[in-house]
Amino acid sequence: MSGLVIKSIAPGSAAERAGLLPGERLLAIDGQRLRDLIDYSWLVSHEEAELTVADQDGQQRFVWLEPEPGEPLGLSFAPPEPKRCGNNCVFCFVHQLPKGLRRPLYVKDEDYRLSFLHGTYVTLTNLKESELRRIIRLRLSPLYISVHATDPVVRERLLGKSNIPPILEQLTRLAAGRIQMHTQVVLCPGLNDAETLERTVSDLAALYPAVQSLAVVPVGLTSHRQRLPQLTAVDSGYAAAFLNAWLPRMRALNKRLRTPFLQLADELFLKAGHPFPPLKEYGDLPQWENGVGMVPWFQHQAAAVIKRAKPLPRPLQATLVTGRSAAGFVSDFVAALAEKTGAELAVHAIPNLLFGESVTVTGLISGSDIITALTGQELGELVLLPGVMLKEGEGCFLDNMTPADVSQALGCPVVSFDGTPSGLSTTLRRYAARKVTATNTTTRRRKP
């Protein structure tokens, strides 16, 4: 059957009053069949509706849903099974993963629905004509599209697949259908840089404002590239030369379009040791999830946090873990925060042994690497780790370890925070205040 499997029902909601049950499958709304969450979001309303549902044995029944004005329906659904990627990209990160990670990490998805719903990048190589028409008809916008190169020959080489639809034709049709798009290029030295990149940038800029932004992100290489195509890493020298050439072009193009259209990944600036552009040059941060503008935003917020920081309720010693690429600007912030709050804070940049030390981003640090790096170290009262290291909703690292596992191995409390300057400051203050409250309560109980 098609339709959507109901994952949970909110207590007291219209869905609960209607008698809907977790595990049932929602097949239709007012007689119109559902294929996926997109159909549901298109058809659902907060008015009365007749739902067709089926139990796990396939027995169907009709349910009358009567929400109060403005009341949430109270339905949540199991995530859809994504369409699989048929590409064989020369830089595919999934192909470079070691064994023993979370199973979903080995799934290569290529699904325009996930691009619309969750902002995942797709190449559109498996997009059928009927699906393209559906995107335009339902105005599924914005979409996030991996272009990599507009030169058809270069793009086929990068994606490891021949006879794929011409990307410019697809983008032009989507633009004509008033679909907004954010695009990316994974920069592979010697493959899609130089004249190829110039052509790609020019072709995509010509589709503005339908194509809203273009991010250039350096290729990520791990130490697990057995029997994979030879690729050249983006090192500090390459990054510096690239920025010297492309920063002026980026600014000239963005000035002409009157928008921060072309954006260069933070990793390029970190590798080159190059100053970042002002935060205003990143607009509303459309490429945030692509690692573009995170550092300038962090530095901007850090300055505001330091300005209003006050001493903690009591002295506190703690260790903060981070990736090597973030260590410099994180250490600067932590030192200033420690001075204002009175806390003693040590920053540990964790070497990435799981993927190889060329991988330096914070979000790819594993629990086992934290244990290896911190065992035998003076950690203070607790270890603080940015929440970006953990899978959202599950709270585990890439290697399936949990903060509790790390805490047990180190013999020290491990606390995650949201990874922002204000998140760190708030977590420190709450931890210190909680200890003060617990101490005062114990003291009062001991009084004769």
Tab-separated table of C-alpha atoms in Angstrom:
chain	number	residue	atom	x	y	z
A	1	MET	CA	0.000	0.000	0.000
A	2	SER	CA	1.004	3.603	-0.473
A	3	GLY	CA	0.180	6.246	2.098
A	4	LEU	CA	1.930	7.203	5.335
A	5	VAL	CA	2.542	5.111	8.437
A	6	ILE	CA	1.442	6.956	11.583
A	7	LYS	CA	4.358	7.067	14.001
A	8	SER	CA	2.703	8.767	16.956
A	9	ILE	CA	-0.453	10.581	18.065
A	10	ALA	CA	-0.269	13.662	20.283
A	11	PRO	CA	-2.319	13.196	23.482
A	12	GLY	CA	-5.550	15.163	23.483
A	13	SER	CA	-5.222	16.054	19.799
A	14	ALA	CA	-7.861	15.930	17.087
A	15	ALA	CA	-6.208	12.752	15.765
A	16	GLU	CA	-6.539	11.031	19.151
A	17	ARG	CA	-10.203	12.083	19.487
A	18	ALA	CA	-10.851	10.636	16.025
A	19	GLY	CA	-9.519	7.250	17.154
A	20	LEU	CA	-6.426	7.115	14.962
A	21	LEU	CA	-3.715	4.742	16.177
A	22	PRO	CA	0.074	4.507	15.813
A	23	GLY	CA	1.006	1.898	13.212
A	24	GLU	CA	-2.021	2.583	11.049
A	25	ARG	CA	-1.479	3.832	7.528
A	26	LEU	CA	-3.097	7.032	6.301
A	27	LEU	CA	-4.136	6.306	2.709
A	28	ALA	CA	-6.242	9.274	1.611
A	29	ILE	CA	-7.658	12.638	2.638
A	30	ASP	CA	-11.158	13.395	1.326
A	31	GLY	CA	-10.722	10.610	-1.197
A	32	GLN	CA	-7.408	11.841	-2.601
A	33	ARG	CA	-4.664	9.229	-2.315
A	34	LEU	CA	-1.396	9.988	-0.549
A	35	ARG	CA	1.970	8.996	-1.985
A	36	ASP	CA	4.224	10.739	0.502
A	37	LEU	CA	4.604	13.576	2.989
A	38	ILE	CA	4.482	16.109	0.182
A	39	ASP	CA	0.965	15.012	-0.772
A	40	TYR	CA	0.004	15.143	2.909
A	41	SER	CA	1.315	18.690	3.348
A	42	TRP	CA	-0.511	19.683	0.147
A	43	LEU	CA	-3.859	18.124	1.084
A	44	VAL	CA	-4.007	18.524	4.858
A	45	SER	CA	-5.853	21.440	6.402
A	46	HIS	CA	-7.094	22.359	9.840
A	47	GLU	CA	-10.710	21.848	8.819
A	48	GLU	CA	-12.978	18.818	8.934
A	49	ALA	CA	-11.849	15.982	6.670
A	50	GLU	CA	-12.552	12.337	5.942
A	51	LEU	CA	-9.471	10.152	6.303
A	52	THR	CA	-9.023	6.692	4.818
A	53	VAL	CA	-6.803	4.566	7.042
A	54	ALA	CA	-5.724	0.929	7.094
A	55	ASP	CA	-4.498	-1.235	9.951
A	56	GLN	CA	-1.422	-3.440	9.737
A	57	ASP	CA	-3.510	-6.237	8.196
A	58	GLY	CA	-4.724	-3.958	5.427
A	59	GLN	CA	-8.281	-3.568	6.730
A	60	GLN	CA	-9.524	-0.129	5.727
A	61	ARG	CA	-11.845	2.219	7.556
A	62	PHE	CA	-12.986	5.829	7.335
A	63	VAL	CA	-12.291	8.347	10.088
A	64	TRP	CA	-13.888	11.770	10.457
A	65	LEU	CA	-11.360	14.339	11.699
A	66	GLU	CA	-12.770	17.441	13.424
A	67	PRO	CA	-10.032	19.774	14.704
A	68	GLU	CA	-10.825	22.909	16.629
A	69	PRO	CA	-9.949	26.207	14.876
A	70	GLY	CA	-6.152	26.521	14.789
A	71	GLU	CA	-5.645	23.183	16.568
A	72	PRO	CA	-2.711	20.985	15.423
A	73	LEU	CA	-3.882	17.638	14.085
A	74	GLY	CA	-1.420	15.736	16.277
A	75	LEU	CA	-0.100	13.315	13.641
A	76	SER	CA	3.531	12.418	13.075
A	77	PHE	CA	4.707	9.936	10.463
A	78	ALA	CA	7.543	7.488	10.012
A	79	PRO	CA	10.238	8.899	7.720
A	80	PRO	CA	9.849	7.861	4.084
A	81	GLU	CA	12.166	5.341	2.468
A	82	PRO	CA	14.389	7.566	0.317
A	83	LYS	CA	15.104	6.949	-3.332
A	84	ARG	CA	18.605	5.527	-3.702
A	85	CYS	CA	21.451	7.270	-5.468
A	86	GLY	CA	22.667	5.566	-8.630
A	87	ASN	CA	25.667	7.812	-9.110
A	88	ASN	CA	29.249	6.739	-8.523
A	89	CYS	CA	30.744	10.120	-7.654
A	90	VAL	CA	34.531	10.183	-7.557
A	91	PHE	CA	34.375	12.151	-4.280
A	92	CYS	CA	31.463	10.307	-2.629
A	93	PHE	CA	31.931	10.494	1.145
A	94	VAL	CA	29.898	7.321	1.737
A	95	HIS	CA	32.474	5.339	-0.255
A	96	GLN	CA	35.146	6.618	2.133
A	97	LEU	CA	33.520	5.546	5.388
A	98	PRO	CA	35.145	3.006	7.708
A	99	LYS	CA	33.244	0.019	9.061
A	100	GLY	CA	31.307	0.115	12.320
A	101	LEU	CA	29.390	3.388	11.980
A	102	ARG	CA	25.631	3.931	12.284
A	103	ARG	CA	23.938	1.912	9.531
A	104	PRO	CA	22.003	4.818	7.970
A	105	LEU	CA	25.306	6.537	7.200
A	106	TYR	CA	25.994	3.946	4.497
A	107	VAL	CA	22.751	4.741	2.634
A	108	LYS	CA	23.187	6.934	-0.428
A	109	ASP	CA	19.946	8.842	-0.991
A	110	GLU	CA	19.000	10.890	-4.029
A	111	ASP	CA	15.459	12.098	-3.484
A	112	TYR	CA	13.992	15.438	-4.550
A	113	ARG	CA	11.359	15.087	-1.802
A	114	LEU	CA	14.051	15.105	0.893
A	115	SER	CA	15.647	18.094	-0.785
A	116	PHE	CA	12.388	20.003	-0.443
A	117	LEU	CA	11.500	18.722	3.030
A	118	HIS	CA	14.920	18.679	4.699
A	119	GLY	CA	17.330	20.635	2.492
A	120	THR	CA	19.454	17.669	1.409
A	121	TYR	CA	21.421	18.082	-1.811
A	122	VAL	CA	20.458	16.094	-4.922
A	123	THR	CA	21.985	15.845	-8.383
A	124	LEU	CA	18.640	15.295	-10.231
A	125	THR	CA	20.223	12.501	-12.263
A	126	ASN	CA	17.361	10.121	-11.388
A	127	LEU	CA	14.587	12.695	-11.786
A	128	LYS	CA	11.800	11.450	-14.035
A	129	GLU	CA	9.801	13.734	-16.304
A	130	SER	CA	6.671	13.158	-14.233
A	131	GLU	CA	8.578	14.121	-11.076
A	132	LEU	CA	9.915	17.290	-12.644
A	133	ARG	CA	6.371	18.265	-13.624
A	134	ARG	CA	5.198	17.479	-10.090
A	135	ILE	CA	7.868	19.751	-8.587
A	136	ILE	CA	6.666	22.609	-10.759
A	137	ARG	CA	2.954	21.888	-10.277
A	138	LEU	CA	3.216	21.721	-6.478
A	139	ARG	CA	5.806	24.522	-6.283
A	140	LEU	CA	8.248	22.404	-4.267
A	141	SER	CA	10.620	25.233	-3.519
A	142	PRO	CA	13.381	25.756	-2.610
A	143	LEU	CA	15.392	22.764	-3.803
A	144	TYR	CA	19.061	22.101	-3.028
A	145	ILE	CA	20.990	20.878	-6.050
A	146	SER	CA	24.514	19.499	-6.456
A	147	VAL	CA	25.727	20.853	-9.774
A	148	HIS	CA	29.515	20.397	-9.451
A	149	ALA	CA	29.981	21.391	-13.115
A	150	THR	CA	27.709	22.585	-15.887
A	151	ASP	CA	30.069	21.178	-18.518
A	152	PRO	CA	28.296	17.886	-19.389
A	153	VAL	CA	31.500	15.903	-19.945
A	154	VAL	CA	33.109	17.046	-16.698
A	155	ARG	CA	29.895	16.465	-14.762
A	156	GLU	CA	29.576	12.884	-16.020
A	157	ARG	CA	33.161	12.221	-14.986
A	158	LEU	CA	32.561	13.678	-11.509
A	159	LEU	CA	29.323	11.760	-10.975
A	160	GLY	CA	30.691	8.530	-12.456
A	161	LYS	CA	27.628	8.106	-14.617
A	162	SER	CA	26.967	8.582	-18.323
A	163	ASN	CA	23.869	9.625	-20.251
A	164	ILE	CA	22.545	11.733	-17.406
A	165	PRO	CA	20.069	14.579	-18.048
A	166	PRO	CA	21.776	17.887	-18.891
A	167	ILE	CA	21.739	19.828	-15.649
A	168	LEU	CA	21.346	23.238	-17.277
A	169	GLU	CA	18.210	22.105	-19.091
A	170	GLN	CA	16.742	20.838	-15.832
A	171	LEU	CA	17.612	24.027	-13.950
A	172	THR	CA	16.227	26.190	-16.751
A	173	ARG	CA	12.895	24.344	-16.671
A	174	LEU	CA	12.713	24.628	-12.896
A	175	ALA	CA	13.521	28.330	-13.138
A	176	ALA	CA	10.758	28.803	-15.692
A	177	GLY	CA	8.431	27.069	-13.227
A	178	ARG	CA	9.411	29.637	-10.556
A	179	ILE	CA	11.238	27.109	-8.415
A	180	GLN	CA	13.950	28.621	-6.220
A	181	MET	CA	17.211	26.682	-5.976
A	182	HIS	CA	20.355	26.673	-3.884
A	183	THR	CA	23.307	24.994	-5.566
A	184	GLN	CA	26.732	23.663	-4.692
A	185	VAL	CA	30.037	22.719	-6.282
A	186	VAL	CA	32.287	20.208	-4.535
A	187	LEU	CA	35.680	21.568	-5.574
A	188	CYS	CA	38.055	18.886	-6.860
A	189	PRO	CA	41.442	20.344	-7.848
A	190	GLY	CA	42.289	19.598	-11.464
A	191	LEU	CA	38.783	18.363	-12.284
A	192	ASN	CA	36.203	21.125	-11.930
A	193	ASP	CA	38.222	24.216	-11.004
A	194	ALA	CA	39.857	26.811	-13.295
A	195	GLU	CA	37.926	27.365	-16.565
A	196	THR	CA	35.354	24.717	-15.674
A	197	LEU	CA	34.438	26.538	-12.470
A	198	GLU	CA	34.307	29.861	-14.285
A	199	ARG	CA	31.794	28.393	-16.731
A	200	THR	CA	29.748	26.839	-13.918
A	201	VAL	CA	29.560	30.085	-11.963
A	202	SER	CA	28.628	32.048	-15.084
A	203	ASP	CA	25.932	29.568	-16.133
A	204	LEU	CA	24.315	29.488	-12.689
A	205	ALA	CA	24.521	33.248	-12.189
A	206	ALA	CA	22.630	33.639	-15.463
A	207	LEU	CA	19.713	31.797	-13.821
A	208	TYR	CA	19.496	34.197	-10.870
A	209	PRO	CA	17.080	34.892	-9.153
A	210	ALA	CA	15.707	31.350	-9.582
A	211	VAL	CA	19.127	30.056	-8.568
A	212	GLN	CA	19.457	31.921	-5.288
A	213	SER	CA	22.954	30.892	-4.213
A	214	LEU	CA	26.002	28.853	-5.143
A	215	ALA	CA	28.422	27.432	-2.562
A	216	VAL	CA	31.913	26.227	-3.451
A	217	VAL	CA	32.965	23.563	-0.939
A	218	PRO	CA	36.354	21.760	-0.933
A	219	VAL	CA	36.317	18.005	-1.466
A	220	GLY	CA	36.530	15.951	1.715
A	221	LEU	CA	38.936	13.009	1.679
A	222	THR	CA	39.301	10.398	4.408
A	223	SER	CA	42.006	7.792	4.967
A	224	HIS	CA	39.641	5.037	3.763
A	225	ARG	CA	39.841	5.608	-0.016
A	226	GLN	CA	40.788	2.089	-0.994
A	227	ARG	CA	40.339	1.330	-4.701
A	228	LEU	CA	38.815	4.745	-5.365
A	229	PRO	CA	39.790	7.357	-7.992
A	230	GLN	CA	42.871	9.387	-7.193
A	231	LEU	CA	41.940	12.876	-6.046
A	232	THR	CA	44.029	15.862	-4.999
A	233	ALA	CA	43.269	17.307	-1.586
A	234	VAL	CA	42.602	21.002	-1.036
A	235	ASP	CA	45.611	21.926	1.111
A	236	SER	CA	46.589	25.267	2.606
A	237	GLY	CA	48.536	26.380	-0.461
A	238	TYR	CA	45.720	25.553	-2.872
A	239	ALA	CA	43.145	27.201	-0.602
A	240	ALA	CA	45.208	30.401	-0.360
A	241	ALA	CA	45.705	30.611	-4.137
A	242	PHE	CA	42.012	29.856	-4.717
A	243	LEU	CA	40.875	32.621	-2.377
A	244	ASN	CA	43.305	35.115	-3.890
A	245	ALA	CA	41.786	34.403	-7.291
A	246	TRP	CA	38.134	33.992	-6.382
A	247	LEU	CA	37.419	36.433	-3.550
A	248	PRO	CA	37.625	39.440	-5.913
A	249	ARG	CA	35.467	37.604	-8.471
A	250	MET	CA	32.965	36.634	-5.796
A	251	ARG	CA	32.618	40.208	-4.612
A	252	ALA	CA	32.347	41.604	-8.139
A	253	LEU	CA	29.644	39.079	-9.088
A	254	ASN	CA	27.691	39.591	-5.878
A	255	LYS	CA	27.870	43.358	-6.323
A	256	ARG	CA	26.538	43.038	-9.873
A	257	LEU	CA	23.669	40.785	-8.764
A	258	ARG	CA	23.118	42.848	-5.598
A	259	THR	CA	22.975	39.703	-3.504
A	260	PRO	CA	25.468	37.292	-1.840
A	261	PHE	CA	24.998	34.772	-4.657
A	262	LEU	CA	28.449	33.150	-4.727
A	263	GLN	CA	29.664	31.918	-1.333
A	264	LEU	CA	32.922	30.182	-0.432
A	265	ALA	CA	33.065	27.529	2.287
A	266	ASP	CA	34.515	28.390	5.676
A	267	GLU	CA	36.949	25.492	5.331
A	268	LEU	CA	38.770	27.316	2.524
A	269	PHE	CA	39.449	30.288	4.810
A	270	LEU	CA	40.479	28.050	7.697
A	271	LYS	CA	42.870	26.025	5.550
A	272	ALA	CA	44.401	29.167	4.050
A	273	GLY	CA	44.538	31.084	7.347
A	274	HIS	CA	42.729	33.862	5.496
A	275	PRO	CA	40.535	36.467	7.269
A	276	PHE	CA	36.823	35.876	6.808
A	277	PRO	CA	34.551	38.336	5.020
A	278	PRO	CA	32.210	40.344	7.254
A	279	LEU	CA	29.060	38.479	8.275
A	280	LYS	CA	26.903	40.820	6.170
A	281	GLU	CA	28.472	39.355	3.017
A	282	TYR	CA	26.712	36.047	3.737
A	283	GLY	CA	23.190	37.466	3.603
A	284	ASP	CA	20.658	35.313	5.442
A	285	LEU	CA	23.092	32.356	5.488
A	286	PRO	CA	21.352	30.177	2.854
A	287	GLN	CA	24.338	27.801	2.734
A	288	TRP	CA	24.675	27.393	6.519
A	289	GLU	CA	24.264	23.606	6.434
A	290	ASN	CA	27.008	23.493	3.815
A	291	GLY	CA	29.509	25.006	6.232
A	292	VAL	CA	29.338	28.503	4.757
A	293	GLY	CA	29.188	31.465	7.133
A	294	MET	CA	29.290	29.448	10.343
A	295	VAL	CA	32.598	30.888	11.562
A	296	PRO	CA	31.747	34.562	10.897
A	297	TRP	CA	28.386	34.011	12.606
A	298	PHE	CA	30.133	32.311	15.563
A	299	GLN	CA	32.587	35.170	15.915
A	300	HIS	CA	29.787	37.726	15.725
A	301	GLN	CA	27.760	35.992	18.430
A	302	ALA	CA	30.865	35.337	20.527
A	303	ALA	CA	31.556	39.074	20.735
A	304	ALA	CA	27.996	39.679	21.964
A	305	VAL	CA	28.239	36.893	24.560
A	306	ILE	CA	31.549	38.187	25.928
A	307	LYS	CA	30.133	41.691	26.195
A	308	ARG	CA	27.336	40.594	28.552
A	309	ALA	CA	29.179	37.745	30.370
A	310	LYS	CA	29.312	37.873	34.188
A	311	PRO	CA	31.153	35.834	36.840
A	312	LEU	CA	29.754	32.370	37.526
A	313	PRO	CA	28.079	31.592	40.869
A	314	ARG	CA	31.161	29.574	41.824
A	315	PRO	CA	34.575	28.570	40.398
A	316	LEU	CA	34.381	25.895	37.722
A	317	GLN	CA	36.948	23.836	35.808
A	318	ALA	CA	35.907	22.188	32.554
A	319	THR	CA	37.235	20.804	29.275
A	320	LEU	CA	35.750	21.687	25.900
A	321	VAL	CA	36.307	19.386	22.914
A	322	THR	CA	36.229	20.518	19.300
A	323	GLY	CA	37.595	19.650	15.866
A	324	ARG	CA	40.979	20.880	14.745
A	325	SER	CA	39.637	23.302	12.136
A	326	ALA	CA	37.586	25.133	14.782
A	327	ALA	CA	40.218	25.110	17.506
A	328	GLY	CA	41.660	28.557	16.793
A	329	PHE	CA	38.533	30.706	16.925
A	330	VAL	CA	36.934	28.530	19.623
A	331	SER	CA	40.027	28.919	21.828
A	332	ASP	CA	39.940	32.701	21.410
A	333	PHE	CA	36.311	32.804	22.526
A	334	VAL	CA	36.823	30.385	25.421
A	335	ALA	CA	39.792	32.371	26.738
A	336	ALA	CA	37.759	35.574	26.729
A	337	LEU	CA	34.774	33.819	28.321
A	338	ALA	CA	36.968	32.335	31.046
A	339	GLU	CA	38.358	35.771	31.874
A	340	LYS	CA	34.868	37.281	32.229
A	341	THR	CA	33.251	34.372	34.116
A	342	GLY	CA	36.112	33.179	36.307
A	343	ALA	CA	35.881	29.648	34.919
A	344	GLU	CA	38.977	27.611	34.085
A	345	LEU	CA	38.321	26.243	30.611
A	346	ALA	CA	40.663	24.082	28.546
A	347	VAL	CA	40.098	23.458	24.826
A	348	HIS	CA	41.111	20.117	23.329
A	349	ALA	CA	41.260	19.820	19.551
A	350	ILE	CA	40.514	16.145	18.923
A	351	PRO	CA	42.551	14.382	16.192
A	352	ASN	CA	40.250	12.423	13.903
A	353	LEU	CA	41.576	8.879	13.958
A	354	LEU	CA	38.325	7.402	12.655
A	355	PHE	CA	38.421	9.141	9.268
A	356	GLY	CA	42.038	10.271	9.202
A	357	GLU	CA	43.672	13.434	10.444
A	358	SER	CA	42.924	15.292	7.195
A	359	VAL	CA	39.282	15.403	8.370
A	360	THR	CA	39.206	18.260	10.873
A	361	VAL	CA	35.567	19.355	11.213
A	362	THR	CA	33.896	19.121	14.618
A	363	GLY	CA	30.799	17.282	13.419
A	364	LEU	CA	32.803	14.205	12.352
A	365	ILE	CA	34.478	13.565	15.696
A	366	SER	CA	33.683	10.138	17.168
A	367	GLY	CA	33.209	9.101	20.772
A	368	SER	CA	36.176	6.739	20.606
A	369	ASP	CA	38.454	9.536	19.366
A	370	ILE	CA	37.422	11.729	22.296
A	371	ILE	CA	38.248	8.909	24.715
A	372	THR	CA	41.629	8.328	23.072
A	373	ALA	CA	42.533	12.017	23.177
A	374	LEU	CA	41.379	12.744	26.740
A	375	THR	CA	42.349	9.601	28.628
A	376	GLY	CA	44.884	10.538	31.298
A	377	GLN	CA	44.245	14.279	30.906
A	378	GLU	CA	43.199	16.638	33.716
A	379	LEU	CA	39.583	17.330	32.740
A	380	GLY	CA	38.149	19.306	35.621
A	381	GLU	CA	34.535	18.814	36.702
A	382	LEU	CA	33.054	18.028	33.300
A	383	VAL	CA	33.681	17.622	29.587
A	384	LEU	CA	31.668	19.844	27.255
A	385	LEU	CA	30.963	18.712	23.711
A	386	PRO	CA	29.145	20.556	20.897
A	387	GLY	CA	25.825	18.936	20.004
A	388	VAL	CA	26.843	18.827	16.331
A	389	MET	CA	28.894	15.730	17.218
A	390	LEU	CA	25.694	13.832	18.049
A	391	LYS	CA	22.885	12.578	15.840
A	392	GLU	CA	19.827	14.733	16.363
A	393	GLY	CA	17.075	12.920	18.228
A	394	GLU	CA	19.267	9.922	19.076
A	395	GLY	CA	22.194	11.454	20.950
A	396	CYS	CA	24.912	9.134	19.664
A	397	PHE	CA	28.220	9.710	17.896
A	398	LEU	CA	29.046	8.450	14.414
A	399	ASP	CA	30.541	5.292	15.923
A	400	ASN	CA	27.331	4.580	17.906
A	401	MET	CA	28.904	5.573	21.212
A	402	THR	CA	26.933	7.867	23.516
A	403	PRO	CA	28.029	10.665	25.876
A	404	ALA	CA	27.308	8.231	28.722
A	405	ASP	CA	29.826	5.788	27.221
A	406	VAL	CA	32.436	8.544	26.988
A	407	SER	CA	31.644	9.673	30.537
A	408	GLN	CA	32.108	6.161	31.884
A	409	ALA	CA	35.409	5.695	30.057
A	410	LEU	CA	36.804	9.032	31.251
A	411	GLY	CA	35.336	8.940	34.759
A	412	CYS	CA	33.977	12.451	34.269
A	413	PRO	CA	30.536	13.926	33.500
A	414	VAL	CA	30.019	14.696	29.810
A	415	VAL	CA	27.531	17.425	28.884
A	416	SER	CA	26.492	18.428	25.356
A	417	PHE	CA	25.443	21.952	24.380
A	418	ASP	CA	24.051	23.438	21.197
A	419	GLY	CA	27.468	24.437	19.839
A	420	THR	CA	26.918	28.205	19.879
A	421	PRO	CA	28.716	30.782	22.043
A	422	SER	CA	25.501	31.504	23.943
A	423	GLY	CA	24.884	27.754	24.282
A	424	LEU	CA	28.268	27.238	25.923
A	425	SER	CA	27.855	30.230	28.222
A	426	THR	CA	24.360	29.150	29.291
A	427	THR	CA	25.437	25.550	29.905
A	428	LEU	CA	28.347	26.638	32.098
A	429	ARG	CA	26.147	28.958	34.141
A	430	ARG	CA	23.421	26.367	34.635
A	431	TYR	CA	25.907	23.684	35.664
A	432	ALA	CA	27.592	25.989	38.169
A	433	ALA	CA	24.260	27.183	39.571
A	434	ARG	CA	22.934	23.642	39.879
A	435	LYS	CA	25.984	22.604	41.915
A	436	VAL	CA	25.567	25.637	44.147
A	437	THR	CA	21.911	24.794	44.768
A	438	ALA	CA	22.752	21.159	45.533
A	439	THR	CA	25.497	22.214	47.975
A	440	ASN	CA	23.227	24.680	49.778
A	441	THR	CA	20.469	22.065	50.088
A	442	THR	CA	22.890	19.522	51.553
A	443	THR	CA	24.249	22.098	54.009
A	444	ARG	CA	20.767	23.008	55.219
A	445	ARG	CA	19.907	19.342	55.767
A	446	ARG	CA	23.029	18.835	57.872
A	447	LYS	CA	22.285	21.702	60.259
A	448	PRO	CA	21.259	20.501	63.779
